[in-house]
N, CA and C of each residue as an Amber inpcrd file, in Angstrom:
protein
   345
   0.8230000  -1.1920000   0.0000000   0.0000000   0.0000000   0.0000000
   0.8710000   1.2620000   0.0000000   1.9830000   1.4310000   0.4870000
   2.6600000   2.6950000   0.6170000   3.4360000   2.5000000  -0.6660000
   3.8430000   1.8090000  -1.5310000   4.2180000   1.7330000  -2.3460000
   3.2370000   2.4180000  -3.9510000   2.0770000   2.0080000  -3.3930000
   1.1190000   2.8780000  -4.0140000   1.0020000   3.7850000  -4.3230000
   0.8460000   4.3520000  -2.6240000   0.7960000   5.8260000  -2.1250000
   2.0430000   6.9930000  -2.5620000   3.0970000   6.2270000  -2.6430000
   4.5200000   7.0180000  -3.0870000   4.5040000   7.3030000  -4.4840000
   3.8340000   5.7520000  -5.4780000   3.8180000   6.1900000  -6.7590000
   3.0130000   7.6110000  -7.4260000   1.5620000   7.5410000  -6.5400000
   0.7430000   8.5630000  -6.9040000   1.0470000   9.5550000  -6.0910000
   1.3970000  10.0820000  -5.2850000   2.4810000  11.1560000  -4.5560000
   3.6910000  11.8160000  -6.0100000   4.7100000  10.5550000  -6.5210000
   5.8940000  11.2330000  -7.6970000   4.9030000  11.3670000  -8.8870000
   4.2200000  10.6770000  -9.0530000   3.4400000  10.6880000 -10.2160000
   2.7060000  11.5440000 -10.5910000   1.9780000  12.3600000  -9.3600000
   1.2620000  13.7310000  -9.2020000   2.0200000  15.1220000  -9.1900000
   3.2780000  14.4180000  -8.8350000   4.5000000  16.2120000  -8.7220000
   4.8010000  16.1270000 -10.1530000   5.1910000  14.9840000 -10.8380000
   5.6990000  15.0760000 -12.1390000   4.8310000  15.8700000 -12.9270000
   3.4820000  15.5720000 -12.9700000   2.2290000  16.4900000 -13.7020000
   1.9040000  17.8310000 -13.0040000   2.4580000  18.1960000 -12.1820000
   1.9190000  19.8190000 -11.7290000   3.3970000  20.0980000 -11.6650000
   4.8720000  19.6300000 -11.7760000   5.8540000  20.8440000 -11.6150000
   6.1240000  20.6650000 -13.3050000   6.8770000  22.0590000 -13.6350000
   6.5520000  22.3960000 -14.8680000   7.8610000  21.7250000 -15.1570000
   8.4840000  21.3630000 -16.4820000   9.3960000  20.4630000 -16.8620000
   9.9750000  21.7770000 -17.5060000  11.3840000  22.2440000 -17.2220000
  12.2480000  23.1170000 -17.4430000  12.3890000  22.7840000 -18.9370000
  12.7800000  21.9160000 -19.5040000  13.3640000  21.4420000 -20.9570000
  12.3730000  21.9940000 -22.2350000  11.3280000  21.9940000 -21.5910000
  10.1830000  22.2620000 -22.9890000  10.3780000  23.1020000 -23.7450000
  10.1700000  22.7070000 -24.9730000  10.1270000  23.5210000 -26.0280000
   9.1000000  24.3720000 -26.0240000   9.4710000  25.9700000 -26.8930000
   7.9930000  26.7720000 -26.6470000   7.6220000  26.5600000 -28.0550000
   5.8140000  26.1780000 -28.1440000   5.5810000  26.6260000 -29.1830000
   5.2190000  28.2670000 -30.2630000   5.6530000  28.0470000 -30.8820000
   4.9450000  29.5130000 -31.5370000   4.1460000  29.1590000 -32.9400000
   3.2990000  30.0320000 -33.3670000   2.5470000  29.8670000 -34.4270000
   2.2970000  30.6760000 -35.4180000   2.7020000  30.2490000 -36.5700000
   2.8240000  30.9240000 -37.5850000   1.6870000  31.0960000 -38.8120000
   1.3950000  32.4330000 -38.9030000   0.2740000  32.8010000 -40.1080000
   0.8020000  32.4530000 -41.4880000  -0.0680000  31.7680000 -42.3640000
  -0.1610000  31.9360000 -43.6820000  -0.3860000  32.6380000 -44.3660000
   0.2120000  32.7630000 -45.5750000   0.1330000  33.9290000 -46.9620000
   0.2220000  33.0900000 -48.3270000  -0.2070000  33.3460000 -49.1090000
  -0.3080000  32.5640000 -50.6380000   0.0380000  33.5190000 -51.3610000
   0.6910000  33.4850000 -52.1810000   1.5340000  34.2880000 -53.2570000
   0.3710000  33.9220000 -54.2900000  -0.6080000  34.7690000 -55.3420000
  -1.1090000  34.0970000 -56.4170000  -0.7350000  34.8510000 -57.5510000
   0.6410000  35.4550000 -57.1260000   1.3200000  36.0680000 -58.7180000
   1.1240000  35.0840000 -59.9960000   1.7580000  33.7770000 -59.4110000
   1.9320000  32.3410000 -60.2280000   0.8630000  31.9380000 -60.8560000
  -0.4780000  32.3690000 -60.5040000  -1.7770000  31.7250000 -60.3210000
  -2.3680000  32.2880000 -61.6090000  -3.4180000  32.0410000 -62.5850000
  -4.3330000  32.7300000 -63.3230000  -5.3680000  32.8450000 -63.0720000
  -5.7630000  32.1350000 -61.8360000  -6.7940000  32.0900000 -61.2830000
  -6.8450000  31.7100000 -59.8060000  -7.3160000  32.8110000 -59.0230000
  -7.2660000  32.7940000 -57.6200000  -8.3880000  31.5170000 -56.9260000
  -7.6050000  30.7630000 -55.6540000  -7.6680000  29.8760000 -55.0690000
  -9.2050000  30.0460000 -54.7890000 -10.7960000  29.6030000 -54.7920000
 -11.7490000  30.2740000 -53.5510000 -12.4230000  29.2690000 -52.9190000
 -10.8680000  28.7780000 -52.1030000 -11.3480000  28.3190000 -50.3380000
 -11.6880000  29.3530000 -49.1780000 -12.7610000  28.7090000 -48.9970000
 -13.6850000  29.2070000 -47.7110000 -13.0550000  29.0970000 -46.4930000
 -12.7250000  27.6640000 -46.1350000 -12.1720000  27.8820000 -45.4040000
 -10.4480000  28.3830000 -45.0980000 -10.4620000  29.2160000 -43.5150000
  -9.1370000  29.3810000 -43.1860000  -7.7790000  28.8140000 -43.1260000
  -7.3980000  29.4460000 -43.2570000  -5.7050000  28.3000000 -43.6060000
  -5.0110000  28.4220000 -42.0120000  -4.8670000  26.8750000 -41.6010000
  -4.3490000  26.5490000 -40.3030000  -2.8480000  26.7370000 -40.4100000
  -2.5600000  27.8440000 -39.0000000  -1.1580000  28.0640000 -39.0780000
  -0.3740000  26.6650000 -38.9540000   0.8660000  26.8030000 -39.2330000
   1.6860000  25.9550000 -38.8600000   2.4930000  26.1520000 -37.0400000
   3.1150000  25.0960000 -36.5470000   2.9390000  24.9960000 -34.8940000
   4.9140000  25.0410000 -35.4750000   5.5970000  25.6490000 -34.3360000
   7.3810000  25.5030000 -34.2850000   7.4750000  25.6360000 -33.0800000
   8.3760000  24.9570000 -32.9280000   8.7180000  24.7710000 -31.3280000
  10.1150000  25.4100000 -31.5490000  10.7760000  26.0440000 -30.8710000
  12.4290000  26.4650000 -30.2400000  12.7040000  25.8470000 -28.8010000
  13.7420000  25.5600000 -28.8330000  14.1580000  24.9200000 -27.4980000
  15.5560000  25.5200000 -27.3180000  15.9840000  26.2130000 -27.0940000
  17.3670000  26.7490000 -26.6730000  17.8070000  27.9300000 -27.9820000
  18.4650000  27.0720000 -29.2290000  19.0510000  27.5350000 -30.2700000
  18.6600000  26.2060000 -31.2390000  17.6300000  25.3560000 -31.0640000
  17.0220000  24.4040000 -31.8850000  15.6460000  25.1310000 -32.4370000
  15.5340000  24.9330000 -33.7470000  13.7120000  25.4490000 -34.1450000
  13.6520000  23.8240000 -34.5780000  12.6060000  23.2800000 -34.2960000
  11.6800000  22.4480000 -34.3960000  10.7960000  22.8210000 -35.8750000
  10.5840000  22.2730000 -36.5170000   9.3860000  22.3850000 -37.7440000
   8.7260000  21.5610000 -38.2090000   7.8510000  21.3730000 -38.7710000
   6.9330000  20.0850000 -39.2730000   7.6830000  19.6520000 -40.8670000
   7.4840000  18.3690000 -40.4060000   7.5200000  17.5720000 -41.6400000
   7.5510000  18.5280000 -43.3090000   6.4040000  18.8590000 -43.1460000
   6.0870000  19.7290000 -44.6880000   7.0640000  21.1000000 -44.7830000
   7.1550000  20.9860000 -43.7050000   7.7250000  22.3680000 -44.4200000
   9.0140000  22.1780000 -44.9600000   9.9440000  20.9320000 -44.7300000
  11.2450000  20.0970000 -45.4920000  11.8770000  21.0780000 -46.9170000
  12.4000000  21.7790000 -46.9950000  12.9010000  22.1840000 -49.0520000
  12.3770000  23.6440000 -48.6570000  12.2640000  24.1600000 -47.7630000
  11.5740000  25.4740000 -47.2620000  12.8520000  26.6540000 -46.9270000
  12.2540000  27.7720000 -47.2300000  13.7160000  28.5760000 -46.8980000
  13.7340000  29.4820000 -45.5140000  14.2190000  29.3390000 -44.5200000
  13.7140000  30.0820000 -43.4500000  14.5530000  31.5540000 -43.2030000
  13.7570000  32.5690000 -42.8650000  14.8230000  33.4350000 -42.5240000
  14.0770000  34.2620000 -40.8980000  15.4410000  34.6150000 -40.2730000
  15.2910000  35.1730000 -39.2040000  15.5930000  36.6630000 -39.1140000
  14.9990000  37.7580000 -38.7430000  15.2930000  39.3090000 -38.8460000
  14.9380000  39.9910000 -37.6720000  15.8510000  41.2370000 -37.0890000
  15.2680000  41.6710000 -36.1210000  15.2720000  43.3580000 -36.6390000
  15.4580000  43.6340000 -38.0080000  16.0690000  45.0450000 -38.4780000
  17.1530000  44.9540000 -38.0820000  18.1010000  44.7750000 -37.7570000
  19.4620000  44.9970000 -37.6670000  20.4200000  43.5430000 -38.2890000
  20.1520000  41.9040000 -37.6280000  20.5500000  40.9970000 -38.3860000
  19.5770000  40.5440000 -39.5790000  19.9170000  39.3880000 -40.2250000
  18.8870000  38.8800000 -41.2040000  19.4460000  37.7150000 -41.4900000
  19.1890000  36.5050000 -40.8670000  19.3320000  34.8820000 -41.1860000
  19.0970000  34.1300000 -42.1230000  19.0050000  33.3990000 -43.2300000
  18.6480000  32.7400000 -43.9990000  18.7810000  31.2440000 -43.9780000
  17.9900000  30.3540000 -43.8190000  18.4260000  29.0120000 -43.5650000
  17.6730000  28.3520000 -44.7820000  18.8210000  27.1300000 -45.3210000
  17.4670000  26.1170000 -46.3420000  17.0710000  25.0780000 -45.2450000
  16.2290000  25.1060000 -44.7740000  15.2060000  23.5960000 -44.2440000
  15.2630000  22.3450000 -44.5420000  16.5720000  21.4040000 -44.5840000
  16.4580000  20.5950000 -44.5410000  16.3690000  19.0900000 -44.2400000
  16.0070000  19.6390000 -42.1650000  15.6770000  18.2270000 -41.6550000
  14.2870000  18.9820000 -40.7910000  14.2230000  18.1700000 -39.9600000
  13.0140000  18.8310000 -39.1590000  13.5190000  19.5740000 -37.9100000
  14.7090000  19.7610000 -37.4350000  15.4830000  20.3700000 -36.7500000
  16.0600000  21.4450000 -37.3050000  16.4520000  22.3230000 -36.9230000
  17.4610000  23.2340000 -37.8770000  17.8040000  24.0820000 -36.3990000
  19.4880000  23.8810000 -36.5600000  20.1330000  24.8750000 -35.1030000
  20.7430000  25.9160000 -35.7180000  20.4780000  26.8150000 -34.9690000
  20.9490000  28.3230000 -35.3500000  22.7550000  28.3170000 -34.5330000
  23.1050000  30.1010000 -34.8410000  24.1610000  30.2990000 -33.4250000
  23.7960000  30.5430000 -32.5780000  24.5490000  29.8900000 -31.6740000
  24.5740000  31.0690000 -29.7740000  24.2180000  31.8310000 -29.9150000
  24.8260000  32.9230000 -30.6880000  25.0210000  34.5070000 -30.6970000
  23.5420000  34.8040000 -31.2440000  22.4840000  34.5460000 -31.4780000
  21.3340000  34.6010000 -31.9150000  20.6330000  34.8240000 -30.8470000
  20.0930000  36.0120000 -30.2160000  18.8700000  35.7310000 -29.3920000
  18.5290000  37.2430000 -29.2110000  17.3840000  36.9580000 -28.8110000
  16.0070000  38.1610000 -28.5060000  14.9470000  37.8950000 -29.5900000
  14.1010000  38.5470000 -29.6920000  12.9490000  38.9400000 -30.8190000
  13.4180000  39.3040000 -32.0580000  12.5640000  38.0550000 -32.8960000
  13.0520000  37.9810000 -34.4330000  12.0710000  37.7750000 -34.9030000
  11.6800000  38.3550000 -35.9310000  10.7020000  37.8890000 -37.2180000
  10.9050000  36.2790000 -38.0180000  10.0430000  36.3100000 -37.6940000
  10.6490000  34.3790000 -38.2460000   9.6370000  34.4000000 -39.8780000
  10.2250000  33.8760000 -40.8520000   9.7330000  33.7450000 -42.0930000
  10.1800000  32.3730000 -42.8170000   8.8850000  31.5620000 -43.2910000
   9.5790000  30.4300000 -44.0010000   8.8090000  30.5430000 -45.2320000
   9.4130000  30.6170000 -46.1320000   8.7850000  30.6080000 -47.6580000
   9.4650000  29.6570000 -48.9640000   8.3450000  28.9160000 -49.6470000
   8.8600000  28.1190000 -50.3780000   8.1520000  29.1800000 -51.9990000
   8.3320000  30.4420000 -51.8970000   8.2040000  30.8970000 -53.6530000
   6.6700000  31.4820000 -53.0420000   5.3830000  30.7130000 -53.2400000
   4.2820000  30.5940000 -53.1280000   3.7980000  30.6370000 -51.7160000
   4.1830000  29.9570000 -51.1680000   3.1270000  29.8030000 -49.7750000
   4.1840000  30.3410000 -48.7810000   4.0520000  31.1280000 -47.5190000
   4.4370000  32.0790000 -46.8240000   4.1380000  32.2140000 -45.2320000
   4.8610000  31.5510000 -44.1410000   4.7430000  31.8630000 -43.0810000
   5.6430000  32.4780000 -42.2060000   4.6760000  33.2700000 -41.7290000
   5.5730000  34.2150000 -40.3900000   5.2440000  34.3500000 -39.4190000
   5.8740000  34.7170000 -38.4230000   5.5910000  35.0500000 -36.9570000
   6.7230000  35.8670000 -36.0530000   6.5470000  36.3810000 -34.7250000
   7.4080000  36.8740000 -34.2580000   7.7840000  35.8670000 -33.3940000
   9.0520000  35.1600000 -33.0130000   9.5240000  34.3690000 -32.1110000
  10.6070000  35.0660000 -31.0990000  10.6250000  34.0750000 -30.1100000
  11.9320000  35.1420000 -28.7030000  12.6500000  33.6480000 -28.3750000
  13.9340000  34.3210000 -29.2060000  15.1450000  33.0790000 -29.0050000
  15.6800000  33.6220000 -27.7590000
């Protein structure tokens, strides 16, 4: 019985203390380029941002966005990365509030992130 009692005791701190390591998510708006287009897209529905996680000097990205070009800006630097795992690590020397942008030509997401 106390063996019980101890499990649901660690088992209950693990779920209410907050886990230092986590990645934050941030979320990024869509844009469609229809320069390319002769005829504009007419979906009704909204276009679901995409989800990125950062964890230190790691950005996290989804699957799709793979062949994607990312860039980071704060007005003063300006980053450019090609996307090609689902990880992508920046430098150390990188941090505060940046404009985050990933664009493949056509389709277009941004957001403000805090490395």
């Amino acid at each position: 019985m106390k063996k019980v009692i101890y499990l649901l005791l660690i088992g209950g701190a693990i779920f209410i203390c907050p886990h230092q390591s986590k990645a934050e998510p941030y979320y990024l708006a869509r844009s469609f380029d229809h320069h390319h287009q002769s005829i504009p897209s007419n979906s009704k529905a909204p276009a679901r941002p995409v989800c990125i996680d950062i964890t230190a000097n790691i950005i996290t990205v989804p699957e799709q966005l793979v062949g994607y070009t990312l860039t980071l800006s704060n007005g003063e630097d300006c980053c450019t990365y090609y996307v090609t795992d689902t990880m992508l690590s920046i430098p150390q020397g990188i941090s505060g509030e940046y404009e985050l942008t990933i664009t493949n030509g056509n389709i277009c997401y941004q957001g403000k992130v805090e490395i």
